[in-house]
Coordinates of C-alpha atoms and ligand atoms in Angstrom, one line a residue:
M72 CA 0.0 0.0 0.0
K73 CA 1.3 3.4 -0.9
I74 CA 1.3 6.0 1.8
F75 CA 0.4 9.5 0.6
H76 CA 1.8 12.1 2.9
I77 CA -0.3 15.2 3.5
P78 CA 1.0 18.1 1.5
V79 CA 2.0 21.0 3.8
L80 CA -0.4 24.0 3.7
K81 CA -2.3 21.9 1.1
N82 CA -5.5 24.1 0.8
R83 CA -4.1 27.5 1.7
S84 CA -1.3 27.3 -0.8
I85 CA -3.5 26.3 -3.7
E86 CA -6.3 28.7 -2.8
F87 CA -3.7 31.5 -3.2
L88 CA -3.0 30.4 -6.7
Q89 CA -6.6 31.2 -7.6
I90 CA -6.7 28.3 -10.1
K91 CA -9.0 29.0 -13.0
K92 CA -10.4 27.0 -15.8
G93 CA -8.1 26.7 -18.8
G94 CA -5.0 27.9 -16.9
I95 CA -1.5 26.6 -17.1
Y96 CA 0.2 26.1 -13.7
V97 CA 3.7 24.9 -12.7
D98 CA 4.3 22.7 -9.7
A99 CA 8.1 23.4 -9.4
T100 CA 8.5 20.7 -6.7
L101 CA 6.2 17.8 -7.6
G102 CA 7.4 15.4 -4.8
G103 CA 4.6 12.9 -4.0
G104 CA 2.2 14.9 -6.2
G105 CA -0.1 16.1 -3.4
H106 CA -0.2 19.7 -4.3
T107 CA -0.7 19.0 -8.0
E108 CA -3.5 16.7 -7.1
T109 CA -5.1 19.5 -5.0
M110 CA -4.9 21.8 -8.1
F111 CA -6.9 19.3 -10.1
E112 CA -9.4 18.8 -7.3
Q113 CA -10.1 22.5 -7.5
E114 CA -10.4 22.7 -11.3
K115 CA -10.1 19.7 -13.7
D116 CA -9.7 21.8 -16.8
I117 CA -6.1 23.0 -16.3
R118 CA -2.6 22.0 -17.5
V119 CA 0.2 21.4 -15.0
I120 CA 3.9 21.4 -15.8
A121 CA 5.4 19.4 -12.9
F122 CA 9.1 19.6 -12.1
D123 CA 11.2 17.4 -9.9
H124 CA 14.9 16.7 -10.2
D125 CA 14.4 13.4 -8.4
K126 CA 13.4 10.7 -11.0
D127 CA 11.9 8.5 -8.2
A128 CA 9.5 11.3 -7.3
I129 CA 8.5 11.7 -10.9
D130 CA 7.9 8.0 -11.3
F131 CA 5.9 7.8 -8.1
A132 CA 3.7 10.9 -8.8
Q133 CA 3.1 9.8 -12.4
K134 CA 1.4 6.7 -11.1
R135 CA -0.5 8.6 -8.4
L136 CA -1.8 11.2 -10.9
S137 CA -2.4 8.8 -13.8
Q138 CA -6.0 10.0 -14.2
Y139 CA -4.8 13.4 -15.1
S140 CA -2.0 12.2 -17.4
D141 CA -3.3 14.0 -20.5
R142 CA -3.1 17.3 -18.6
I143 CA 0.3 17.0 -16.9
I144 CA 3.8 17.4 -18.4
F145 CA 6.4 15.8 -16.1
V146 CA 9.8 17.4 -16.2
N147 CA 12.6 15.6 -14.5
K148 CA 14.8 18.6 -14.1
N149 CA 15.9 21.2 -11.6
F150 CA 13.4 24.1 -11.4
S151 CA 16.3 26.4 -12.1
Y152 CA 15.8 25.3 -15.7
L153 CA 12.2 26.6 -15.6
S154 CA 12.3 28.9 -18.6
S155 CA 14.1 26.6 -21.0
A156 CA 12.0 23.6 -20.0
L157 CA 8.8 25.6 -20.6
A158 CA 10.1 26.9 -23.9
L159 CA 10.9 23.3 -25.0
N160 CA 7.3 22.5 -24.4
R161 CA 6.2 25.6 -26.4
I162 CA 4.9 27.3 -23.3
T163 CA 5.7 31.0 -23.0
K164 CA 3.4 32.2 -20.1
I165 CA 1.9 30.5 -17.1
D166 CA -0.9 31.4 -14.7
G167 CA 0.7 30.4 -11.5
I168 CA 3.6 28.5 -9.9
L169 CA 4.1 26.8 -6.6
F170 CA 7.4 26.0 -4.9
D171 CA 7.2 23.6 -1.9
L172 CA 10.9 23.6 -1.1
G173 CA 13.3 21.0 0.4
F174 CA 13.0 17.3 0.5
S175 CA 10.0 15.0 0.8
S176 CA 9.0 12.3 3.2
H177 CA 9.5 9.8 0.4
Q178 CA 13.1 10.8 0.1
I179 CA 13.6 10.3 3.9
D180 CA 12.1 6.8 3.5
Q181 CA 14.5 6.0 0.8
Q182 CA 17.5 6.1 3.2
R183 CA 19.6 8.6 1.4
G184 CA 21.0 10.1 4.5
F185 CA 18.7 13.1 4.9
S186 CA 17.7 12.3 8.5
Y187 CA 19.8 11.8 11.5
T188 CA 17.1 9.7 13.1
Q189 CA 18.0 6.8 10.7
D190 CA 21.3 5.0 10.0
D191 CA 21.9 5.6 6.3
V192 CA 24.8 6.2 4.0
L193 CA 25.8 9.9 3.8
D194 CA 24.5 10.7 0.4
M195 CA 21.8 13.5 0.6
R196 CA 21.5 13.9 -3.2
M197 CA 17.9 14.6 -4.2
N198 CA 18.9 14.0 -7.8
R199 CA 21.1 11.0 -7.8
N200 CA 22.0 11.4 -11.5
N201 CA 23.5 14.7 -10.9
G202 CA 27.2 14.9 -10.1
K203 CA 29.3 13.1 -7.5
L204 CA 29.0 15.6 -4.6
T205 CA 27.5 13.8 -1.6
A206 CA 27.5 14.5 2.1
F207 CA 30.2 11.8 2.4
E208 CA 32.5 13.9 0.1
I209 CA 31.8 17.0 2.1
V210 CA 32.5 15.6 5.6
N211 CA 35.5 13.5 4.5
F212 CA 37.2 15.6 1.8
Y213 CA 36.2 19.3 2.0
P214 CA 39.2 21.4 3.1
K215 CA 38.8 22.9 6.6
E216 CA 37.9 26.4 5.4
K217 CA 35.3 25.1 3.0
L218 CA 33.8 22.7 5.5
E219 CA 33.6 25.6 8.1
Q220 CA 31.9 27.9 5.6
V221 CA 29.2 25.3 4.8
L222 CA 28.5 24.6 8.4
H223 CA 28.6 28.3 9.4
D224 CA 26.6 29.7 6.5
Y225 CA 24.0 27.0 6.0
S226 CA 23.4 25.7 9.6
E227 CA 23.4 29.1 11.4
D228 CA 24.0 27.0 14.5
R229 CA 26.2 28.4 17.2
F230 CA 28.1 25.1 17.7
W231 CA 29.3 25.0 14.0
K232 CA 33.0 25.6 14.9
R233 CA 33.1 22.8 17.5
I234 CA 31.3 20.4 15.1
S235 CA 33.6 21.3 12.3
N236 CA 36.7 20.6 14.5
A237 CA 35.2 17.3 15.7
I238 CA 34.6 16.2 12.1
L239 CA 38.1 17.2 11.0
Q240 CA 39.6 15.3 14.0
S241 CA 37.5 12.2 13.5
R242 CA 38.1 11.9 9.8
K243 CA 41.9 11.7 10.4
N244 CA 41.3 8.3 12.0
K245 CA 38.5 6.8 10.0
K246 CA 36.1 7.8 7.2
I247 CA 32.7 9.0 8.3
E248 CA 30.4 6.8 6.3
T249 CA 27.0 6.9 7.9
T250 CA 24.5 9.3 9.4
K251 CA 24.8 7.4 12.7
Q252 CA 28.6 8.0 12.8
L253 CA 28.1 11.7 12.0
R254 CA 25.4 12.0 14.6
E255 CA 27.7 10.5 17.3
I256 CA 30.5 12.9 16.4
I257 CA 28.2 15.9 16.7
E258 CA 26.5 14.7 19.9
N259 CA 29.8 14.2 21.6
V260 CA 30.6 18.0 21.4
I261 CA 27.3 19.7 22.1
P262 CA 25.0 20.0 25.1
K263 CA 22.4 17.2 25.3
D264 CA 19.5 19.6 25.4
K265 CA 20.5 21.3 22.1
A266 CA 21.0 18.0 20.2
F267 CA 17.7 18.0 18.3
K268 CA 18.0 21.5 16.9
T269 CA 21.7 21.3 16.2
L270 CA 21.6 18.0 14.4
S271 CA 18.7 19.2 12.2
R272 CA 20.6 22.3 11.3
I273 CA 23.9 20.6 10.6
F274 CA 22.1 18.0 8.4
Q275 CA 20.3 20.8 6.7
A276 CA 23.6 22.6 6.0
L277 CA 25.1 19.5 4.3
R278 CA 21.9 18.9 2.2
I279 CA 21.9 22.6 1.1
E280 CA 25.5 22.3 -0.1
V281 CA 25.0 18.9 -1.8
N282 CA 22.0 20.1 -3.8
K283 CA 23.0 23.7 -4.2
E284 CA 19.5 24.5 -3.0
L285 CA 19.8 28.2 -2.4
E286 CA 21.3 28.9 -5.9
A287 CA 18.5 26.9 -7.5
L288 CA 15.9 28.9 -5.5
E289 CA 17.3 32.2 -6.6
K290 CA 17.3 31.1 -10.3
G291 CA 13.8 29.5 -10.0
L292 CA 12.3 32.7 -8.5
K293 CA 13.9 34.9 -11.1
S294 CA 12.6 32.7 -14.0
S295 CA 9.1 32.5 -12.5
V296 CA 8.7 36.3 -12.7
E297 CA 9.7 36.2 -16.4
V298 CA 7.1 33.6 -17.3
L299 CA 4.1 34.6 -15.1
K300 CA 1.2 36.3 -16.9
K301 CA 0.0 39.6 -15.5
G302 CA -2.2 38.6 -12.4
G303 CA -0.4 35.2 -12.2
R304 CA 0.8 34.2 -8.8
V305 CA 4.0 32.7 -7.3
A306 CA 3.5 30.8 -4.0
V307 CA 6.5 29.6 -2.0
I308 CA 6.5 27.3 1.0
S309 CA 9.9 27.4 2.8
Y310 CA 11.1 25.4 5.8
H311 CA 14.0 27.4 7.2
S312 CA 15.1 31.0 7.6
L313 CA 17.7 30.8 4.8
E314 CA 15.1 29.9 2.2
D315 CA 12.5 32.3 3.7
R316 CA 15.0 35.2 3.6
I317 CA 15.7 34.7 0.0
V318 CA 12.0 34.6 -0.9
K319 CA 11.2 37.6 1.3
H320 CA 14.0 39.8 -0.2
F321 CA 13.2 38.7 -3.7
F322 CA 9.6 39.7 -3.4
K323 CA 10.6 43.0 -1.8
Y324 CA 13.0 43.8 -4.5
E325 CA 10.6 42.9 -7.3
N326 CA 8.0 45.1 -5.5
L327 CA 10.2 48.2 -5.8
E328 CA 9.7 50.7 -8.6
C329 CA 13.1 52.3 -8.3
V330 CA 16.4 51.4 -6.8
C331 CA 18.2 54.6 -7.5
P332 CA 20.3 56.1 -4.6
A333 CA 18.4 58.7 -2.6
Y334 CA 20.7 61.6 -3.6
L335 CA 19.8 61.4 -7.3
P336 CA 17.3 64.0 -8.3
R337 CA 15.4 61.7 -10.6
C338 CA 15.1 58.0 -11.4
V339 CA 17.6 56.7 -13.9
C340 CA 17.5 53.0 -13.0
E341 CA 14.6 52.0 -15.3
K342 CA 13.6 49.4 -12.8
E343 CA 10.1 48.0 -13.2
R344 CA 7.9 46.9 -10.4
R345 CA 7.0 43.3 -11.3
L346 CA 5.4 41.8 -8.2
N347 CA 2.7 42.9 -5.7
I348 CA 3.1 41.1 -2.4
I349 CA -0.1 39.3 -1.4
T350 CA 1.0 38.0 2.0
K351 CA 2.4 40.9 4.0
K352 CA 3.3 38.3 6.7
P353 CA 4.1 34.7 5.9
I354 CA 1.2 32.2 6.3
I355 CA 2.0 29.5 8.8
P356 CA 0.2 26.2 9.5
T357 CA -2.4 25.8 12.2
E358 CA -1.6 23.9 15.3
E359 CA -4.0 21.2 14.1
E360 CA -2.0 20.8 10.9
I361 CA 1.3 20.6 12.8
R362 CA -0.2 17.9 15.0
E363 CA -1.2 15.9 11.9
N364 CA 1.9 16.6 10.0
S365 CA 5.1 17.3 11.9
R366 CA 6.9 18.4 8.7
A367 CA 4.6 21.5 8.6
R368 CA 6.2 22.7 11.9
S369 CA 8.6 25.2 10.3
A370 CA 6.7 26.0 7.1
K371 CA 6.1 29.5 5.9
L372 CA 4.1 30.4 2.8
R373 CA 4.7 33.7 0.9
V374 CA 2.7 34.7 -2.1
A375 CA 3.1 37.5 -4.7
E376 CA 1.3 38.5 -7.9
R377 CA 2.8 39.5 -11.2
C378 CA 1.9 43.2 -12.0
Ligands
LIG185 C1 8.6 19.1 0.0 S1 8.7 18.1 -1.4 C2 7.3 18.5 -2.3 C3 6.1 17.8 -1.9 C4 4.9 18.0 -2.8 N1 4.5 19.4 -2.8 C5 3.8 17.1 -2.5 O1 2.6 17.6 -2.4 O2 4.0 15.9 -2.3 C6 10.0 18.8 -2.4 C7 10.3 18.1 -3.7 O3 10.9 19.0 -4.5 C8 12.0 18.5 -5.1 N2 12.9 19.5 -5.3 C9 13.6 20.3 -4.4 N3 14.4 21.2 -5.0 C10 14.2 21.1 -6.3 C11 14.7 21.7 -7.4 N4 15.6 22.7 -7.3 N5 14.3 21.4 -8.6 C12 13.4 20.4 -8.8 N6 12.9 19.7 -7.8 C13 13.3 20.0 -6.5 C14 12.5 17.4 -4.2 O4 13.2 16.4 -4.9 C15 11.2 16.9 -3.6 O5 10.7 15.8 -4.3

């Protein structure tokens, strides 16, 4: 029996897209296909272009969504290739796009090393056909400065330096091969009561580096504005402050009419306001949703509309 995990902010995120008959929508992060399915439940007469760089996710969702197969184009690519993938399918403009960032529950179940609660190989690639960089490579072979930078910049955890030193020390004796080994190295140098948060953040840092997640997000957001029709909406569900900050700043920048320095007497920047911000504050899940779906715990939804 297949278990369908509940999509985070399922109804609210899709409501904000204002799905309309005949529209073309992009699900930039198909995963288990839950949000795409919700789009079709709202309006059958739409087309969806569904991206996921993980082939297993595409295969899984293709089966789940088979009843809509004539209205979905599956794209097994990183959403940073949004514009070119749409162009290849002769689509120039879309009515809305959803990003539900990060990794899926299915990917955790597949033992690729995303979770410190399991004992898996240190892989963490969401797209296993893409390159050789794995969490194993980072912890065992990144030079000190680069390892420190990843842990510092992407975990934002105050124990990053201690943990980096512990990894550097430990790898001198023996390769760090599994999530369990890494977890023990970390737990040995941090206070017990901080273990849960710190482990999540350090694992997050490695995953971000392996999958170049923040670069992809910046590219994906930029492309989405290029392809959205006037009135079309971009909705983004993020799960940590690094992602949310990128989304928030991007929306703010695209909402500005002018970026000229204040001392200039008149505007010379020719900047165009391209987005209206719909959610002044991020939408967060209700307590009930968090009880039902612990992954929703840290989710934040931001929505903007193309002017
Ligand atoms: C949180 S899950 C999405 C869950 C989905 N909304 C659902 O309802 O089942 C995120 C998915 O996006 C994919 N993903 C993350 N970053 C991506 C990127 N840059 N390009 C393409 N897919 C990406 C992951 O492989 C994962 O399957």
